[in-house]
Amino acid sequence: MSVPSKSPTEKIRIATIWLDGCSGCHMSLLDIDERLVAAADRIDLVFSPIVDTRTYPQNVDVCFVEGAVASGEDVEKLHVIRKNTRWVVAFGDCAVTGNIPGMRNRFPLREVMNRSYLENATHRPRIPNRDIPHLFDKVQPVHAFIEVDLFLPGCPPPADAIFEVLSALLENRLPDLAGRVRFG
Ligand code: SF4
């Protein structure tokens, strides 16, 4: 794995995306707090749920992918990301293993849909046939579909671990996650 190398004056182009997750990993990213502000003059956030851009740009240095993969729509997004990004980070346990969204894998999709939209519905129970993507039978992690450059586990990954990844990018080195990530 090579680190996207930048001169000290160039900004790192960062993207984040939220597939099938709860946004907790993004909340942990924001928990970096004042350290994020200090690094702001070296970082360009070019795509994210927290910025307005709707089209994934070219020449992204690193993309943090939160969430598991559960639909063809998710896979299309991943291919666009992989094509336009030098470093893809599987960001959090859902992206790394499937984690919480993957808990539905023990049941047939039809049972999951019935439970969600019919049995537990208190108003107009019906299974939607539009406005939601076609779901796969099984949820899978990000690396089942595209090459991943770095796995950042945790539910969510600790802010210190996320900051170490950002610091490593800014310093043109590989991140040292020893002692900074939690498993399970
Ligand atoms: S890893 Fe945890 S915090 Fe992150 S999206 Fe999944 S459930 Fe939410």
Tab-separated table of C-alpha atoms and ligand atoms in Angstrom:
chain	number	residue	atom	x	y	z
A	1	MET	CA	0.000	0.000	0.000
A	2	SER	CA	1.440	3.368	-0.958
A	3	VAL	CA	0.486	6.578	0.741
A	4	PRO	CA	-0.905	9.401	-1.424
A	5	SER	CA	2.095	11.722	-1.365
A	6	LYS	CA	1.595	15.464	-1.285
A	7	SER	CA	3.909	18.399	-0.945
A	8	PRO	CA	3.598	20.250	2.385
A	9	THR	CA	1.665	23.024	0.633
A	10	GLU	CA	-0.843	20.797	-1.188
A	11	LYS	CA	-4.204	20.031	0.347
A	12	ILE	CA	-5.354	16.445	0.844
A	13	ARG	CA	-8.622	15.859	-0.990
A	14	ILE	CA	-10.857	13.899	1.365
A	15	ALA	CA	-14.265	12.321	0.789
A	16	THR	CA	-16.598	10.478	3.123
A	17	ILE	CA	-19.644	8.437	2.228
A	18	TRP	CA	-22.378	6.754	4.175
A	19	LEU	CA	-23.743	3.460	2.822
A	20	ASP	CA	-25.694	1.144	5.164
A	21	GLY	CA	-24.649	2.510	8.519
A	22	CYS	CA	-26.018	4.631	11.340
A	23	SER	CA	-23.800	7.740	10.846
A	24	GLY	CA	-22.016	6.932	14.120
A	25	CYS	CA	-18.686	6.659	12.318
A	26	HIS	CA	-19.176	10.156	10.895
A	27	MET	CA	-20.015	11.386	14.412
A	28	SER	CA	-16.711	9.914	15.600
A	29	LEU	CA	-14.929	11.752	12.777
A	30	LEU	CA	-16.409	15.006	14.066
A	31	ASP	CA	-15.279	14.026	17.582
A	32	ILE	CA	-11.736	14.859	16.478
A	33	ASP	CA	-12.889	18.345	17.497
A	34	GLU	CA	-10.273	21.091	17.580
A	35	ARG	CA	-7.625	18.868	15.967
A	36	LEU	CA	-9.806	18.883	12.843
A	37	VAL	CA	-9.852	22.680	12.886
A	38	ALA	CA	-6.052	22.749	13.262
A	39	ALA	CA	-5.675	20.489	10.183
A	40	ALA	CA	-8.287	22.369	8.159
A	41	ASP	CA	-5.786	24.368	6.102
A	42	ARG	CA	-4.279	21.087	4.796
A	43	ILE	CA	-7.598	19.335	4.094
A	44	ASP	CA	-10.169	19.832	1.364
A	45	LEU	CA	-13.436	17.988	2.095
A	46	VAL	CA	-14.571	17.445	-1.497
A	47	PHE	CA	-17.499	15.054	-0.975
A	48	SER	CA	-19.438	14.028	2.133
A	49	PRO	CA	-22.945	13.868	3.620
A	50	ILE	CA	-21.957	17.024	5.492
A	51	VAL	CA	-21.167	19.107	2.358
A	52	ASP	CA	-23.435	20.092	-0.542
A	53	THR	CA	-21.622	18.398	-3.454
A	54	ARG	CA	-23.822	15.738	-5.069
A	55	THR	CA	-21.400	14.299	-7.662
A	56	TYR	CA	-18.369	12.306	-6.581
A	57	PRO	CA	-15.320	14.196	-7.889
A	58	GLN	CA	-12.166	12.938	-9.602
A	59	ASN	CA	-8.719	12.775	-8.014
A	60	VAL	CA	-9.796	12.169	-4.446
A	61	ASP	CA	-6.872	11.243	-2.178
A	62	VAL	CA	-8.791	9.308	0.450
A	63	CYS	CA	-12.390	8.245	0.930
A	64	PHE	CA	-13.757	7.020	4.255
A	65	VAL	CA	-16.576	4.563	3.444
A	66	GLU	CA	-18.996	4.084	6.332
A	67	GLY	CA	-21.527	1.266	6.294
A	68	ALA	CA	-22.070	-2.143	4.761
A	69	VAL	CA	-23.197	-2.930	1.224
A	70	ALA	CA	-26.812	-4.034	0.779
A	71	SER	CA	-27.953	-2.967	-2.687
A	72	GLY	CA	-26.895	-2.482	-6.284
A	73	GLU	CA	-27.042	1.248	-5.645
A	74	ASP	CA	-24.363	0.853	-2.962
A	75	VAL	CA	-22.179	-1.146	-5.366
A	76	GLU	CA	-22.490	1.506	-8.086
A	77	LYS	CA	-21.326	4.136	-5.605
A	78	LEU	CA	-18.359	1.962	-4.605
A	79	HIS	CA	-17.206	1.559	-8.200
A	80	VAL	CA	-17.323	5.323	-8.740
A	81	ILE	CA	-15.341	5.815	-5.536
A	82	ARG	CA	-12.730	3.180	-6.405
A	83	LYS	CA	-12.203	4.633	-9.881
A	84	ASN	CA	-11.638	8.153	-8.584
A	85	THR	CA	-9.875	7.579	-5.258
A	86	ARG	CA	-6.281	6.686	-4.420
A	87	TRP	CA	-6.911	5.376	-0.895
A	88	VAL	CA	-10.205	3.741	0.120
A	89	VAL	CA	-10.725	3.260	3.848
A	90	ALA	CA	-13.306	0.759	5.125
A	91	PHE	CA	-14.484	3.029	7.897
A	92	GLY	CA	-15.947	1.208	10.902
A	93	ASP	CA	-17.153	-2.312	11.596
A	94	CYS	CA	-20.146	-2.174	9.232
A	95	ALA	CA	-17.810	-1.448	6.311
A	96	VAL	CA	-15.165	-3.911	7.567
A	97	THR	CA	-17.369	-6.925	8.413
A	98	GLY	CA	-21.036	-6.118	7.713
A	99	ASN	CA	-21.612	-5.768	11.474
A	100	ILE	CA	-25.113	-4.513	12.446
A	101	PRO	CA	-26.693	-4.422	8.941
A	102	GLY	CA	-25.309	-7.945	8.433
A	103	MET	CA	-27.422	-9.248	11.313
A	104	ARG	CA	-30.290	-9.610	8.858
A	105	ASN	CA	-28.261	-12.190	6.907
A	106	ARG	CA	-29.599	-14.921	9.198
A	107	PHE	CA	-33.092	-14.422	7.784
A	108	PRO	CA	-34.557	-14.549	4.280
A	109	LEU	CA	-34.983	-11.070	2.804
A	110	ARG	CA	-38.748	-11.595	2.454
A	111	GLU	CA	-39.022	-12.232	6.215
A	112	VAL	CA	-37.014	-9.091	6.959
A	113	MET	CA	-39.253	-6.986	4.693
A	114	ASN	CA	-42.406	-8.437	6.199
A	115	ARG	CA	-41.175	-7.791	9.716
A	116	SER	CA	-40.151	-4.204	8.944
A	117	TYR	CA	-43.018	-3.012	6.775
A	118	LEU	CA	-45.985	-5.233	7.676
A	119	GLU	CA	-45.774	-6.820	11.132
A	120	ASN	CA	-44.264	-3.797	12.895
A	121	ALA	CA	-46.136	-1.110	10.956
A	122	THR	CA	-48.794	0.800	12.876
A	123	HIS	CA	-49.953	2.906	9.905
A	124	ARG	CA	-50.713	1.688	6.364
A	125	PRO	CA	-48.648	-1.492	6.411
A	126	ARG	CA	-47.262	-2.166	2.952
A	127	ILE	CA	-43.962	-3.157	1.382
A	128	PRO	CA	-42.728	-0.185	-0.678
A	129	ASN	CA	-42.140	-0.843	-4.361
A	130	ARG	CA	-40.423	2.468	-5.125
A	131	ASP	CA	-38.085	5.017	-3.493
A	132	ILE	CA	-35.973	2.337	-1.842
A	133	PRO	CA	-33.151	0.512	-3.641
A	134	HIS	CA	-33.540	-3.157	-4.485
A	135	LEU	CA	-31.945	-4.942	-1.549
A	136	PHE	CA	-29.554	-7.862	-1.913
A	137	ASP	CA	-30.435	-11.095	-0.125
A	138	LYS	CA	-27.288	-10.715	1.984
A	139	VAL	CA	-25.390	-7.718	3.321
A	140	GLN	CA	-21.633	-7.771	2.693
A	141	PRO	CA	-18.580	-5.711	3.675
A	142	VAL	CA	-16.977	-3.196	1.318
A	143	HIS	CA	-14.004	-5.409	0.350
A	144	ALA	CA	-16.419	-7.985	-1.132
A	145	PHE	CA	-16.929	-5.522	-4.025
A	146	ILE	CA	-13.871	-3.279	-4.354
A	147	GLU	CA	-10.255	-3.259	-3.247
A	148	VAL	CA	-9.808	-1.617	0.138
A	149	ASP	CA	-6.525	0.057	1.079
A	150	LEU	CA	-7.049	0.395	4.825
A	151	PHE	CA	-9.402	-1.249	7.317
A	152	LEU	CA	-10.313	1.005	10.240
A	153	PRO	CA	-12.378	-1.130	12.653
A	154	GLY	CA	-14.495	-0.063	15.602
A	155	CYS	CA	-18.148	0.653	16.195
A	156	PRO	CA	-17.452	3.457	15.744
A	157	PRO	CA	-13.680	3.776	15.237
A	158	PRO	CA	-12.273	6.003	17.995
A	159	ALA	CA	-11.590	9.609	17.049
A	160	ASP	CA	-7.899	9.084	17.917
A	161	ALA	CA	-7.629	6.322	15.302
A	162	ILE	CA	-9.325	8.463	12.639
A	163	PHE	CA	-7.031	11.358	13.461
A	164	GLU	CA	-3.989	9.068	13.175
A	165	VAL	CA	-5.093	8.123	9.639
A	166	LEU	CA	-5.504	11.786	8.698
A	167	SER	CA	-2.159	12.689	10.306
A	168	ALA	CA	-0.396	9.894	8.418
A	169	LEU	CA	-1.815	11.166	5.131
A	170	LEU	CA	-0.655	14.681	5.894
A	171	GLU	CA	2.810	13.400	6.811
A	172	ASN	CA	3.158	10.982	3.838
A	173	ARG	CA	3.487	7.905	6.050
A	174	LEU	CA	1.510	4.769	6.820
A	175	PRO	CA	-0.822	5.076	9.818
A	176	ASP	CA	0.135	3.387	13.078
A	177	LEU	CA	-3.126	2.061	14.509
A	178	ALA	CA	-1.578	-0.112	17.241
A	179	GLY	CA	-3.456	0.555	20.472
A	180	ARG	CA	-5.808	2.988	18.751
A	181	VAL	CA	-8.524	0.624	17.513
A	182	ARG	CA	-10.944	-1.620	19.367
A	183	PHE	CA	-12.136	-4.996	18.159
A	184	GLY	CA	-15.494	-6.506	19.049
B	1	SF4	S1	-19.700	0.716	12.639
B	1	SF4	FE1	-21.113	1.168	14.345
B	1	SF4	S2	-21.120	3.411	14.445
B	1	SF4	FE2	-20.298	2.874	12.411
B	1	SF4	S3	-22.077	2.853	11.025
B	1	SF4	FE3	-21.822	0.750	11.816
B	1	SF4	S4	-23.187	0.634	13.617
B	1	SF4	FE4	-22.885	2.813	13.153
